XYZ file of C-alpha atoms in Angstrom:
151
model
C 0.000 0.000 0.000
C 1.401 3.361 -0.979
C 1.374 6.279 1.410
C -0.889 9.161 0.495
C 1.486 11.619 2.168
C 3.460 13.716 -0.305
C 7.218 13.271 -0.408
C 9.074 15.961 1.528
C 10.850 18.404 -0.803
C 14.132 19.785 0.469
C 15.313 22.708 -1.662
C 18.970 23.684 -1.470
C 20.836 26.567 -3.097
C 24.142 25.633 -4.744
C 26.498 28.447 -5.749
C 29.961 26.879 -5.719
C 30.933 28.135 -2.283
C 32.200 25.684 0.355
C 29.178 26.521 2.518
C 26.814 25.598 -0.336
C 28.574 22.223 -0.639
C 28.026 21.733 3.107
C 24.376 22.762 2.656
C 23.892 20.263 -0.161
C 25.457 17.385 1.807
C 23.340 18.283 4.857
C 20.174 18.511 2.741
C 20.881 15.074 1.270
C 21.334 13.515 4.734
C 18.153 15.199 5.981
C 16.096 14.152 2.951
C 17.230 10.534 3.303
C 16.293 10.568 6.999
C 12.754 11.811 6.303
C 12.213 9.903 3.060
C 12.287 13.106 1.025
C 13.887 14.352 -2.151
C 16.475 17.055 -2.718
C 16.062 19.783 -5.295
C 19.490 21.318 -5.891
C 19.010 24.797 -7.348
C 21.847 26.620 -9.096
C 21.013 30.178 -10.131
C 23.033 31.947 -12.781
C 22.921 35.381 -14.328
C 23.825 36.517 -17.837
C 26.200 39.464 -17.543
C 25.052 40.670 -20.973
C 21.481 40.955 -19.669
C 22.500 43.598 -17.119
C 22.975 46.471 -19.533
C 25.202 48.128 -22.057
C 28.165 48.653 -19.721
C 29.991 45.524 -20.768
C 30.781 43.611 -23.909
C 27.970 41.634 -25.526
C 28.085 38.022 -24.408
C 26.277 35.130 -26.043
C 23.524 33.964 -23.615
C 23.888 30.387 -24.913
C 27.563 30.506 -23.920
C 26.568 31.747 -20.435
C 24.041 28.928 -20.097
C 26.623 26.329 -21.114
C 29.114 27.742 -18.603
C 26.428 27.619 -15.889
C 25.643 23.986 -16.751
C 29.324 23.064 -16.568
C 29.778 24.880 -13.223
C 26.687 23.195 -11.764
C 27.860 19.745 -12.909
C 31.311 20.388 -11.407
C 29.752 21.540 -8.115
C 27.597 18.410 -7.885
C 30.581 16.198 -8.734
C 32.695 17.949 -6.062
C 29.951 17.444 -3.488
C 29.119 13.851 -4.438
C 32.220 12.352 -6.089
C 31.446 9.332 -8.217
C 27.690 9.072 -7.972
C 24.921 11.522 -7.204
C 22.300 10.569 -4.631
C 19.256 8.779 -6.030
C 16.356 11.106 -6.682
C 18.472 14.283 -6.679
C 16.697 16.825 -8.856
C 18.999 19.331 -10.546
C 17.468 22.723 -11.302
C 19.351 25.397 -13.247
C 17.658 28.811 -13.300
C 18.653 32.179 -14.717
C 17.797 35.057 -12.399
C 18.214 36.475 -8.930
C 19.325 33.821 -6.393
C 17.231 35.152 -3.499
C 14.027 35.463 -5.504
C 14.515 32.078 -7.172
C 15.094 30.258 -3.876
C 12.189 32.033 -2.181
C 9.899 30.944 -5.048
C 11.301 27.400 -4.870
C 10.501 27.300 -1.141
C 6.756 27.304 -1.920
C 5.458 23.882 -0.890
C 8.877 22.690 0.324
C 9.426 21.181 3.748
C 12.754 22.933 4.116
C 15.062 25.377 2.319
C 18.788 24.890 2.937
C 21.325 27.569 2.027
C 24.989 28.105 2.707
C 26.386 30.946 4.740
C 29.176 32.666 2.895
C 31.922 34.795 4.300
C 35.475 34.843 5.502
C 37.024 36.427 8.568
C 35.600 37.427 11.938
C 33.261 40.129 10.636
C 31.881 37.920 7.860
C 31.271 35.061 10.303
C 29.067 37.382 12.335
C 26.932 38.230 9.303
C 24.751 36.095 7.066
C 25.240 36.549 3.338
C 22.596 38.607 1.587
C 21.005 35.596 -0.138
C 20.838 33.494 3.029
C 19.501 36.468 4.987
C 16.759 37.244 2.456
C 15.789 33.571 2.274
C 15.617 33.331 6.065
C 13.332 36.369 6.152
C 11.039 35.582 3.219
C 10.961 31.835 2.488
C 7.631 30.023 2.612
C 9.110 27.219 4.742
C 11.695 26.795 7.506
C 15.269 27.671 6.464
C 18.506 25.992 7.517
C 21.675 28.028 7.019
C 24.801 25.848 6.841
C 28.423 26.789 6.841
C 31.461 24.760 5.995
C 32.888 23.149 9.102
C 36.145 21.381 9.797
C 34.301 18.045 9.604
C 33.152 18.780 6.033
C 35.337 17.271 3.313
C 37.541 19.783 1.536
C 37.216 20.018 -2.256
């Protein structure tokens, strides 16, 4: 008999920072413990879409670079084989807004805390702070710890 309860969605932001790798590993462990699934979200932005200040860049080239970065980040986090059921989502746009939208209907949103040095450790990054304030579900903010594998 199948359960009528929906599977818990755990959304996690992945941006290539060590704290986002820690967030992704934590989200995977949590999702396995609750029988849920992980949606790894990598948000990218096309520099050419910002305005006329810079050189024109081919958006298809930007997308391909984003795909390659995302694949490398997932490989660095899960060397060899990705967890079963991991959903990979690549979105162009603002990271905060994208993750806040993705939090709709999720059980949990997991983000990394960026920063270096004493002052940065005392402050959340702007994306993690906005997500903590505006997400539609509880938010876990992870940072890289000494027990996390180094990549």
